[in-house]
Structures are given as C-alpha cells and as structure tokens.
mmCIF file of C-alpha atoms and ligand atoms in Angstrom:
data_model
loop_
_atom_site.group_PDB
_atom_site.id
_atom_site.type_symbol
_atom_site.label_atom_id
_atom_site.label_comp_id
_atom_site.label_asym_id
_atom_site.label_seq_id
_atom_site.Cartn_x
_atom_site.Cartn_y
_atom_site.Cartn_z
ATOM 1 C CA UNK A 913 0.000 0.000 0.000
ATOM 2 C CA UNK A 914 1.382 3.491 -0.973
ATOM 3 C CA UNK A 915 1.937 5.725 1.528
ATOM 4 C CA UNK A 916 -0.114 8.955 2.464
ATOM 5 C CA UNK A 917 2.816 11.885 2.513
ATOM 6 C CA UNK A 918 2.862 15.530 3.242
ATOM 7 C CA UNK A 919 6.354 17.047 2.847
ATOM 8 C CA UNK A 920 7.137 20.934 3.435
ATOM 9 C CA UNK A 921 9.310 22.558 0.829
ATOM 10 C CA UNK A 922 10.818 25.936 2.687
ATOM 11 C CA UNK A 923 12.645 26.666 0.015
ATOM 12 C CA UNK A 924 15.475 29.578 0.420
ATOM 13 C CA UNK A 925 13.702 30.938 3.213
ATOM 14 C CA UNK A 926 14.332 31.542 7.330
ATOM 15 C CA UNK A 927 17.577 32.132 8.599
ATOM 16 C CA UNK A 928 19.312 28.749 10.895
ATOM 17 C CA UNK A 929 17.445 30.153 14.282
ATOM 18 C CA UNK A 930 14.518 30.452 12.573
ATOM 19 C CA UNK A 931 14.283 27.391 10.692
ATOM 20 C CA UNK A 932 15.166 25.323 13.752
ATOM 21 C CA UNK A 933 12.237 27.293 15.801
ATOM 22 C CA UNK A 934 9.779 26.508 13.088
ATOM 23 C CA UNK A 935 11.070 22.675 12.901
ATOM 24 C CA UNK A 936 10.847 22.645 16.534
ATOM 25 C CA UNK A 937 7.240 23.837 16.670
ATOM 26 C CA UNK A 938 6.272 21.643 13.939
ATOM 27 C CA UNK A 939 7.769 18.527 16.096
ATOM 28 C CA UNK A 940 6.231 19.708 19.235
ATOM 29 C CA UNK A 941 2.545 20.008 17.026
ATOM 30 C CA UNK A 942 2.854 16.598 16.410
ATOM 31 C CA UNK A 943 3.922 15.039 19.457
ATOM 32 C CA UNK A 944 1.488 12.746 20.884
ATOM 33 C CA UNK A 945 -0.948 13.170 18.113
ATOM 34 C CA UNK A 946 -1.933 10.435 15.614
ATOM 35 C CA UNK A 947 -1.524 11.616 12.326
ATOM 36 C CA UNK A 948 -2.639 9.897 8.780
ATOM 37 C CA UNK A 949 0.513 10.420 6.943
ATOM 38 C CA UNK A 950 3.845 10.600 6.289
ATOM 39 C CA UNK A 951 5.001 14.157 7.807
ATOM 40 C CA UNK A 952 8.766 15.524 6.252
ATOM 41 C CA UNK A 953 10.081 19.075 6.033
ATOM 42 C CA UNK A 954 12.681 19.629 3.181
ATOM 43 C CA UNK A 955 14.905 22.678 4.330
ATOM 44 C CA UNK A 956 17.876 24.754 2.841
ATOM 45 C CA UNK A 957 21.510 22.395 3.192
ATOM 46 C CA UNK A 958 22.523 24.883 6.216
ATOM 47 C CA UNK A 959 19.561 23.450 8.085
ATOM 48 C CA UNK A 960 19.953 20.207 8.061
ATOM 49 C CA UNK A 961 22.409 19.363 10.916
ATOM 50 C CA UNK A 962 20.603 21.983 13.978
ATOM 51 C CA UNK A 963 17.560 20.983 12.008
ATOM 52 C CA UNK A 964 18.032 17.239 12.663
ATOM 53 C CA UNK A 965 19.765 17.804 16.154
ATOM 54 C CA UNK A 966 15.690 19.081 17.448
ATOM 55 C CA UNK A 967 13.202 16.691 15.446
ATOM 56 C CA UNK A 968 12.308 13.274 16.000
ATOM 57 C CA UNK A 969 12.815 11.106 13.232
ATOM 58 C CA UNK A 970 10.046 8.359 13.608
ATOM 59 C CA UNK A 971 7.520 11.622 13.664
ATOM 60 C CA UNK A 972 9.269 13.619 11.550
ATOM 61 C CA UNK A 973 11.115 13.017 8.323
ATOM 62 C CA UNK A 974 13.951 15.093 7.164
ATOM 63 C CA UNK A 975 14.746 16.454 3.840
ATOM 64 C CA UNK A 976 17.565 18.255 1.675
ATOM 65 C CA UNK A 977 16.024 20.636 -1.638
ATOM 66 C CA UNK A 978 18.830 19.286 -4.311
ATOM 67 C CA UNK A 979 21.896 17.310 -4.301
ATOM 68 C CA UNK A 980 24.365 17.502 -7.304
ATOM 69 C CA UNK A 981 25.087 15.653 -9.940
ATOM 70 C CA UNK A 982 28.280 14.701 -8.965
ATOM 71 C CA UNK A 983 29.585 12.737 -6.189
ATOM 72 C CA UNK A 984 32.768 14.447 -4.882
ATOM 73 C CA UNK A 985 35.838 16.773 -6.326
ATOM 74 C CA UNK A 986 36.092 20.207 -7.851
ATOM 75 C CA UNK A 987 32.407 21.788 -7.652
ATOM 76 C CA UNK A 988 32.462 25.001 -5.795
ATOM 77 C CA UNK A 989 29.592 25.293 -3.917
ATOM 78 C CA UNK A 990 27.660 22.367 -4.494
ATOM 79 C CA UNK A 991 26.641 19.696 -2.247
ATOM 80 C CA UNK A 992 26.845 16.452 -2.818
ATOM 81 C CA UNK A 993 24.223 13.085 -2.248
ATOM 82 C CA UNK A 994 26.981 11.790 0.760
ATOM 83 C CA UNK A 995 26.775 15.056 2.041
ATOM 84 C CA UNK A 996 22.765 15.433 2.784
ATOM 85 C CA UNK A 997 23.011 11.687 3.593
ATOM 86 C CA UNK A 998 25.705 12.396 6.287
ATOM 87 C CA UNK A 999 23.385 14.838 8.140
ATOM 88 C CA UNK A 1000 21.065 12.655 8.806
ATOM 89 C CA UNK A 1001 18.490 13.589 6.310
ATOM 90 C CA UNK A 1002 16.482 10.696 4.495
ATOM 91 C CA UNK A 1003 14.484 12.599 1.332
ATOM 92 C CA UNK A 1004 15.700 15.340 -1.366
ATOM 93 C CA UNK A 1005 13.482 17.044 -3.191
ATOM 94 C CA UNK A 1006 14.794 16.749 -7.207
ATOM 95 C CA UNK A 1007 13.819 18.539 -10.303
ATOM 96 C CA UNK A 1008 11.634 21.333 -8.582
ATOM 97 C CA UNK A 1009 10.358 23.742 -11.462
ATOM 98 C CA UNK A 1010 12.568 26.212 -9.830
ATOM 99 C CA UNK A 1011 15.425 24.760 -10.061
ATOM 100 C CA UNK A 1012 14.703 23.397 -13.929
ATOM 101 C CA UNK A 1013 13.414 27.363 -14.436
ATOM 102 C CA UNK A 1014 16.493 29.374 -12.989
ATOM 103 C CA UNK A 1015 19.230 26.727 -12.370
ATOM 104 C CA UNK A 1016 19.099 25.370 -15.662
ATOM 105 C CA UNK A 1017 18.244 21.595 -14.760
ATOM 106 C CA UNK A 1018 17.331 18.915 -17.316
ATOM 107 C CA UNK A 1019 16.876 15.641 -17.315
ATOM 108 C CA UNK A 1020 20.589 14.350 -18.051
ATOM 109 C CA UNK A 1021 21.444 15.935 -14.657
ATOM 110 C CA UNK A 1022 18.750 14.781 -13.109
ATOM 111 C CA UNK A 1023 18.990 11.495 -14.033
ATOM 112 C CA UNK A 1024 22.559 11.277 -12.399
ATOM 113 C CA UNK A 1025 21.327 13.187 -9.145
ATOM 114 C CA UNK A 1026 18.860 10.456 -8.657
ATOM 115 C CA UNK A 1027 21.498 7.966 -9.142
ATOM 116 C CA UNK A 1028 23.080 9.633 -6.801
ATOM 117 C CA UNK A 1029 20.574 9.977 -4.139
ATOM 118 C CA UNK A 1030 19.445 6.805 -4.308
ATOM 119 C CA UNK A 1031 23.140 5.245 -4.075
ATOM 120 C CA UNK A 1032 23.179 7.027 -1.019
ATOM 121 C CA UNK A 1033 19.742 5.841 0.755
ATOM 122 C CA UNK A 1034 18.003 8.956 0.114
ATOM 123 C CA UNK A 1035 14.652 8.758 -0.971
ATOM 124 C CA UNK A 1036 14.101 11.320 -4.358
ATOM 125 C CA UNK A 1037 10.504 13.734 -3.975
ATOM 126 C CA UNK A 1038 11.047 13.841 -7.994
ATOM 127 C CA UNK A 1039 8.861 16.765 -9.224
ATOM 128 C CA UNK A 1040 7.272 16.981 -12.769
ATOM 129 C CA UNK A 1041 4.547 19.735 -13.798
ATOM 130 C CA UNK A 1042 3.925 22.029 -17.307
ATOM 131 C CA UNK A 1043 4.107 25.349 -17.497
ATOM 132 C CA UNK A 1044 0.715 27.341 -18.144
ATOM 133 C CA UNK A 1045 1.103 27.580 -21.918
ATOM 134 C CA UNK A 1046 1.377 23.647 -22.087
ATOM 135 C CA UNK A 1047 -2.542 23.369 -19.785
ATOM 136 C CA UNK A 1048 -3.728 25.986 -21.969
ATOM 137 C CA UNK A 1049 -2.637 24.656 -25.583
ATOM 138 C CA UNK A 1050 -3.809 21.088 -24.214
ATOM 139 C CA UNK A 1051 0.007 18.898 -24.218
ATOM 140 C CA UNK A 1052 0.631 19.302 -20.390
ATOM 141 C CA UNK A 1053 -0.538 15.493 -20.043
ATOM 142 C CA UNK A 1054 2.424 14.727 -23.095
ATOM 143 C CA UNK A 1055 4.908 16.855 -21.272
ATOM 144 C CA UNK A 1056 4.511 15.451 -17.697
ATOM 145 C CA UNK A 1057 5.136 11.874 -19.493
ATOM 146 C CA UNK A 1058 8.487 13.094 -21.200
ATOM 147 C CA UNK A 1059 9.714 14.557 -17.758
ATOM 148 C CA UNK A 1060 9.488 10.859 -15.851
ATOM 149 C CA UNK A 1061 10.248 9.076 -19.237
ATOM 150 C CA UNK A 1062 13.243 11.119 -19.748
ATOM 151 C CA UNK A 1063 14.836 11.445 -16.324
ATOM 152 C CA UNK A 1064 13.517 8.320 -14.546
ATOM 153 C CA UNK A 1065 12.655 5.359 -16.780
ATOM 154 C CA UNK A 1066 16.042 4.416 -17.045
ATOM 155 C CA UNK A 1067 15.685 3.325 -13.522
ATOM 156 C CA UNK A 1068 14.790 -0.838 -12.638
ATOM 157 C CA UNK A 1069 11.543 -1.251 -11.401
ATOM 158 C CA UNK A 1070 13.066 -1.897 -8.037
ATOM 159 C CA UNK A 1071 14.914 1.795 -7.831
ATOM 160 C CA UNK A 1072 11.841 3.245 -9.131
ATOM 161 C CA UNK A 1073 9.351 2.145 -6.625
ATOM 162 C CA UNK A 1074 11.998 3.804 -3.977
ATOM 163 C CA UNK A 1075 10.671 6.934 -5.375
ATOM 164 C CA UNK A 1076 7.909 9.856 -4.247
ATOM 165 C CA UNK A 1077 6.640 11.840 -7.223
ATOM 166 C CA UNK A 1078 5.407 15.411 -6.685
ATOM 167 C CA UNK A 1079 3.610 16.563 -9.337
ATOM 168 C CA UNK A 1080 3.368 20.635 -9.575
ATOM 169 C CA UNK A 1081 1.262 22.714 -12.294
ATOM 170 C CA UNK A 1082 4.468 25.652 -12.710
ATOM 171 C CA UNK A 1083 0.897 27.894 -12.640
ATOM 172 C CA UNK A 1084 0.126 26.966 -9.111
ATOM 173 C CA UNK A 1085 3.268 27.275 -7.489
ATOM 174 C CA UNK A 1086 3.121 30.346 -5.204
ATOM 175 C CA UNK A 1087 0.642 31.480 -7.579
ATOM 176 C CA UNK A 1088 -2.374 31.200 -4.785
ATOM 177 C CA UNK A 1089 -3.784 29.674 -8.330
ATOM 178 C CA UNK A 1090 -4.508 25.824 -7.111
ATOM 179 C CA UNK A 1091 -5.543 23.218 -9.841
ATOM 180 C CA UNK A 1092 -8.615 22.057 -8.821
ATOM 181 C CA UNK A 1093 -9.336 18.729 -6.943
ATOM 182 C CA UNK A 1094 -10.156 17.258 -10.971
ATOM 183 C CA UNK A 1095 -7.189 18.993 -12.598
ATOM 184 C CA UNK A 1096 -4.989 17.216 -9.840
ATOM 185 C CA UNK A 1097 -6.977 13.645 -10.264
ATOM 186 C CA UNK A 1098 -6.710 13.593 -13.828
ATOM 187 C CA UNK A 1099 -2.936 14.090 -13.996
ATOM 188 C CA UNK A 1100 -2.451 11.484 -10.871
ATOM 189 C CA UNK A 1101 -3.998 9.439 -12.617
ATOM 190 C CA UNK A 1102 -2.238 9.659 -15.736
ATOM 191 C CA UNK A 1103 0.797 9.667 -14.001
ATOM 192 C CA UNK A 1104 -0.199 6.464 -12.172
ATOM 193 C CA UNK A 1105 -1.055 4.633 -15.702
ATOM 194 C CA UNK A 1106 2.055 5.807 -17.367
ATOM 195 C CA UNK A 1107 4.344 4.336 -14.602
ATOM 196 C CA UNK A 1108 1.778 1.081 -15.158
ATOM 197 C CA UNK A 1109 2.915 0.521 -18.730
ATOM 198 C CA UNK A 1110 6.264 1.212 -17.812
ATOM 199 C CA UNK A 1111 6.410 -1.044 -14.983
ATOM 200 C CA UNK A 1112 3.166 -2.978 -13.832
ATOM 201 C CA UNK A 1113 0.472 -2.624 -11.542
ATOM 202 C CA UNK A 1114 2.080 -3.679 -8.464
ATOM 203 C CA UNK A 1115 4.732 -0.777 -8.879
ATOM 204 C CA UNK A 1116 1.759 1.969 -9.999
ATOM 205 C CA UNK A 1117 -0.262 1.220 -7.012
ATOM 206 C CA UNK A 1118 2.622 1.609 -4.987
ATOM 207 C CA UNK A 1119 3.918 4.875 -5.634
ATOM 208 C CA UNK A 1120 3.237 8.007 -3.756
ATOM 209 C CA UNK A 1121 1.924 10.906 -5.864
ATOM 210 C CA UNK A 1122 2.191 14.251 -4.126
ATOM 211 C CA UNK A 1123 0.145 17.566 -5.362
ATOM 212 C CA UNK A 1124 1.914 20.719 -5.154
ATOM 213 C CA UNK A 1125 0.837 24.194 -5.753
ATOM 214 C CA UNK A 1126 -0.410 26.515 -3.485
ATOM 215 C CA UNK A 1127 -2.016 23.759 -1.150
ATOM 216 C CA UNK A 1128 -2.965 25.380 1.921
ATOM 217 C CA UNK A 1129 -5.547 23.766 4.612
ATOM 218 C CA UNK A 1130 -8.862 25.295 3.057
ATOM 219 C CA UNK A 1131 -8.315 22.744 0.043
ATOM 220 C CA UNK A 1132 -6.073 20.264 1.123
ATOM 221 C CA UNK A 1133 -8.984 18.220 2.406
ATOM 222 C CA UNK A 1134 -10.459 18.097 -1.442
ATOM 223 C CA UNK A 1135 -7.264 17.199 -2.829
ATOM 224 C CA UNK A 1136 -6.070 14.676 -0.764
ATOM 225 C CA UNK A 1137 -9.702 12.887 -0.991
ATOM 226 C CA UNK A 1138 -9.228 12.136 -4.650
ATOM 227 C CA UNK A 1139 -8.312 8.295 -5.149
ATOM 228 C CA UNK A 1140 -4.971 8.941 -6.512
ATOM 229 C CA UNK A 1141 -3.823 12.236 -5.020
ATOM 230 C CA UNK A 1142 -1.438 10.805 -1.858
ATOM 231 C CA UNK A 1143 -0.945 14.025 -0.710
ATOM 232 C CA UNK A 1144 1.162 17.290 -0.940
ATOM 233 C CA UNK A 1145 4.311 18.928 -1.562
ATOM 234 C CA UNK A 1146 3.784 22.616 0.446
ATOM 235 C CA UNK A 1147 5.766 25.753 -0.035
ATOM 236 C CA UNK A 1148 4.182 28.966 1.772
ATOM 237 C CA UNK A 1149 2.080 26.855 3.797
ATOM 238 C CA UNK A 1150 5.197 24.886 5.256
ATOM 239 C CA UNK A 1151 6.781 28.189 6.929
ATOM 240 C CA UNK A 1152 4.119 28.385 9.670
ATOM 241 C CA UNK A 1153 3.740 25.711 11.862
ATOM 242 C CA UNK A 1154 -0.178 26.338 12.184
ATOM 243 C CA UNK A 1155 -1.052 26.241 8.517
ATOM 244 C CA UNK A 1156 1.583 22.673 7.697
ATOM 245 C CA UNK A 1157 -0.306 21.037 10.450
ATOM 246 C CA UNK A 1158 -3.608 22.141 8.926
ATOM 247 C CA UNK A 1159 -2.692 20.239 6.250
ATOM 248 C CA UNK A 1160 -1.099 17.314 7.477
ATOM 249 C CA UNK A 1161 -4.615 16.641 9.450
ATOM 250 C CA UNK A 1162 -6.647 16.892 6.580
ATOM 251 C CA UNK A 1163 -5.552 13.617 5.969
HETATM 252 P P1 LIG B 2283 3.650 26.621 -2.966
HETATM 253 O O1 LIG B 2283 4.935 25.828 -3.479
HETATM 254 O O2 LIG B 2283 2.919 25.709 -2.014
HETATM 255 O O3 LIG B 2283 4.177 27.849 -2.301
HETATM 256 O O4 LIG B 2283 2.819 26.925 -4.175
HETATM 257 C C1 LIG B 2283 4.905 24.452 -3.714
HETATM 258 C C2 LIG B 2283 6.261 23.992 -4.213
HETATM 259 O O5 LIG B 2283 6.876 24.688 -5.022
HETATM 260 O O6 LIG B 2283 6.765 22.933 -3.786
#
C-alpha cells in the first residue's frame, strides 16, 4: 500500500534560528498526536544538521532541496548526495520547477542526481509539472510523461518504486492559483497509468503521488480525498507551523 505523505518545501527561506524554531514547533505540534501520513520538512543544506539535532525522526522526516550531480571533487559550492546523507536527512526534493526554471536543470542531470541519491539511501521527492502555456494549448498530459520518461525510466523497477513523485502545475506554485481537486486527479492518474505501462500494476499502485501548488488547509482536504492524489508537496504553507499542520490533518 502506498503511503499517504505531506512534505514541506521551505525553500530559500528563514535564517538557521529560525528554521530550527519553526522545525521545533512543527515537532512539538505533532507530538502525541496520531496523524494519517507521512510528515517531512525539506529545508535549505545549512539546516539540516541543527535541524536534525531538534526533530524526531520516527515523527518527523527530514529532507535536503537538491543534491548535485556529482559525487565528490572540484564543484564550488555544491553539495553532494553523501553530504545530505551524512546529516542525517532521508528525502531530497529533485527537479523542482525552480530549479529546472532558474538553475538550468534537465533531465541528463537529473537522471545522475537520482542515481546519486538513491546510491546514497536517500529517498528522491522527484517533481514533474507544465508550465501554463502547455494546460492551456492542451500537451501538459504529453509533457509530464516526457519529464518521468526522460529522467527516470532508465531506472529498474526496483529503484523506481523507492521513489515519491510530486507533481506541480508551474501555474500553481506560489501562484495562490490551485488546480482544482479534478485537474490534480486527472494528472495522478495519468501519471499512475504511465508508470503502469512502464512497470506494472504492483509498482503503480505503490507509488506516492504528491500535489503541489499553493495547497494550503482550506483545500487540502479536497485534494487529498481524490483516489490517486497521496498528498502534498507545500511551499508557503510549510513556513508556519499552524497552517503545515492544517494540512497534514486533513488527511
Ligand atoms: P507553494 O509551493 O505551495 O508555495 O505553491 C509548492 C512547491 O513549489 O513545492
């Protein structure tokens, strides 16, 4: 059975003190309560280590935004898969919009920071979405399918059930613009039948298919009751305590 997930993206946002008060008051929110899903925060790489020094882990998972492509040497200013892994963090998010949009990402480097990641026991949040031309001129359904083809389907069957997809309209990130519950059930579904044909049922059923895009608590509840939405990937909503836990209980 796939797993119900809600995972906050903070993005480049807080400063260490803050981003290890909000982590605390996000662990303290959910201590002693019995939640339906899969909680994780993914936070900036200088977060990681105070981050992980104040959560606990079986409540809590812990996440890294991007790796690189490369495993060690001469690359000013990245940080590598072994890195994030050595902090104690189990997820990265990989292939966000933004970092496709301003950072120049495609699918060849992708490919190898999955490899990478997943040499290294961290579980990829692999996000796919279109751009607003592509829903309004009809191919976003074609597009979505070339972004897992292309940067994933090289992967066994056994590397890509290890996998969470996230999958993000570009036109509903930070937009306030949500797709509606149908948009978001159409594309899961899509989503699920293309990894189907690629490899089986048992593999399809199993994978966790995040929404992202301006999910906040007053439609998180909507979303997350469609049959193959398995939750969300949360931006704005993740930087106050209050609102993430709104939507991690609308599960
Ligand atoms: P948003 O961002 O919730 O602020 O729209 C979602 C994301 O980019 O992961």
């Amino acid at each position: 059975m796939r797993k119900n997930i809600v995972a906050g993206n903070w993005k480049m946002n807080t400063t260490v003190p803050e981003g290890v008060k909000l982590a605390k008051d996000v662990n303290k929110a959910l201590e002693g309560k019995e939640v339906n899903c899969d909680v994780i925060i993914c936070v900036p790489f200088t977060h990681l280590v105070p981050v992980n020094d104040v959560i606990d882990a079986d409540k809590l998972g812990l996440g890294a935004e991007n790796c690189a492509d490369h495993r060690s040497g001469a690359y000013t200013g990245e940080v590598s898969a072994p890195m994030v892994a050595s902090t104690g963090a189990k997820y990265v998010i990989l292939g966000h919009s933004e970092r496709r949009q301003y950072y120049g990402e495609t699918s060849e480097t992708l490919k190898e920071k999955v490899a990478l990641a997943l040499e290294n026991g961290l579980t990829p949040i692999f996000c796919i979405g279109e751009v607003l031309e592509q829903r309004e001129d009809g191919s976003y359904l074609d597009v979505v399918k070339k972004q897992i083809e292309d940067a994933l389907f090289n992967l066994s069957a056994e590397d890509f059930s290890k996998l969470i997809l996230a999958y993000e309209p570009v036109w509903a990130i930070g937009t306030g613009k949500t797709a509606t519950d149908d948009q978001a059930q159409e594309m899961h579904a899509f989503i699920r039948k293309t990894i189907e044909d690629k490899y089986g049922k048992e593999v399809a059923e199993n994978t966790s298919i995040l929404y992202g895009g301006s999910c906040k608590p007053s439609n998180a509840k909507a979303l997350f009751a469609k049959p193959d939405v398995d939750g969300g990937l949360i931006g704005g909503a993740s930087l106050d305590a209050e609102s993430f836990m709104g939507i991690v209980t609308a599960f």
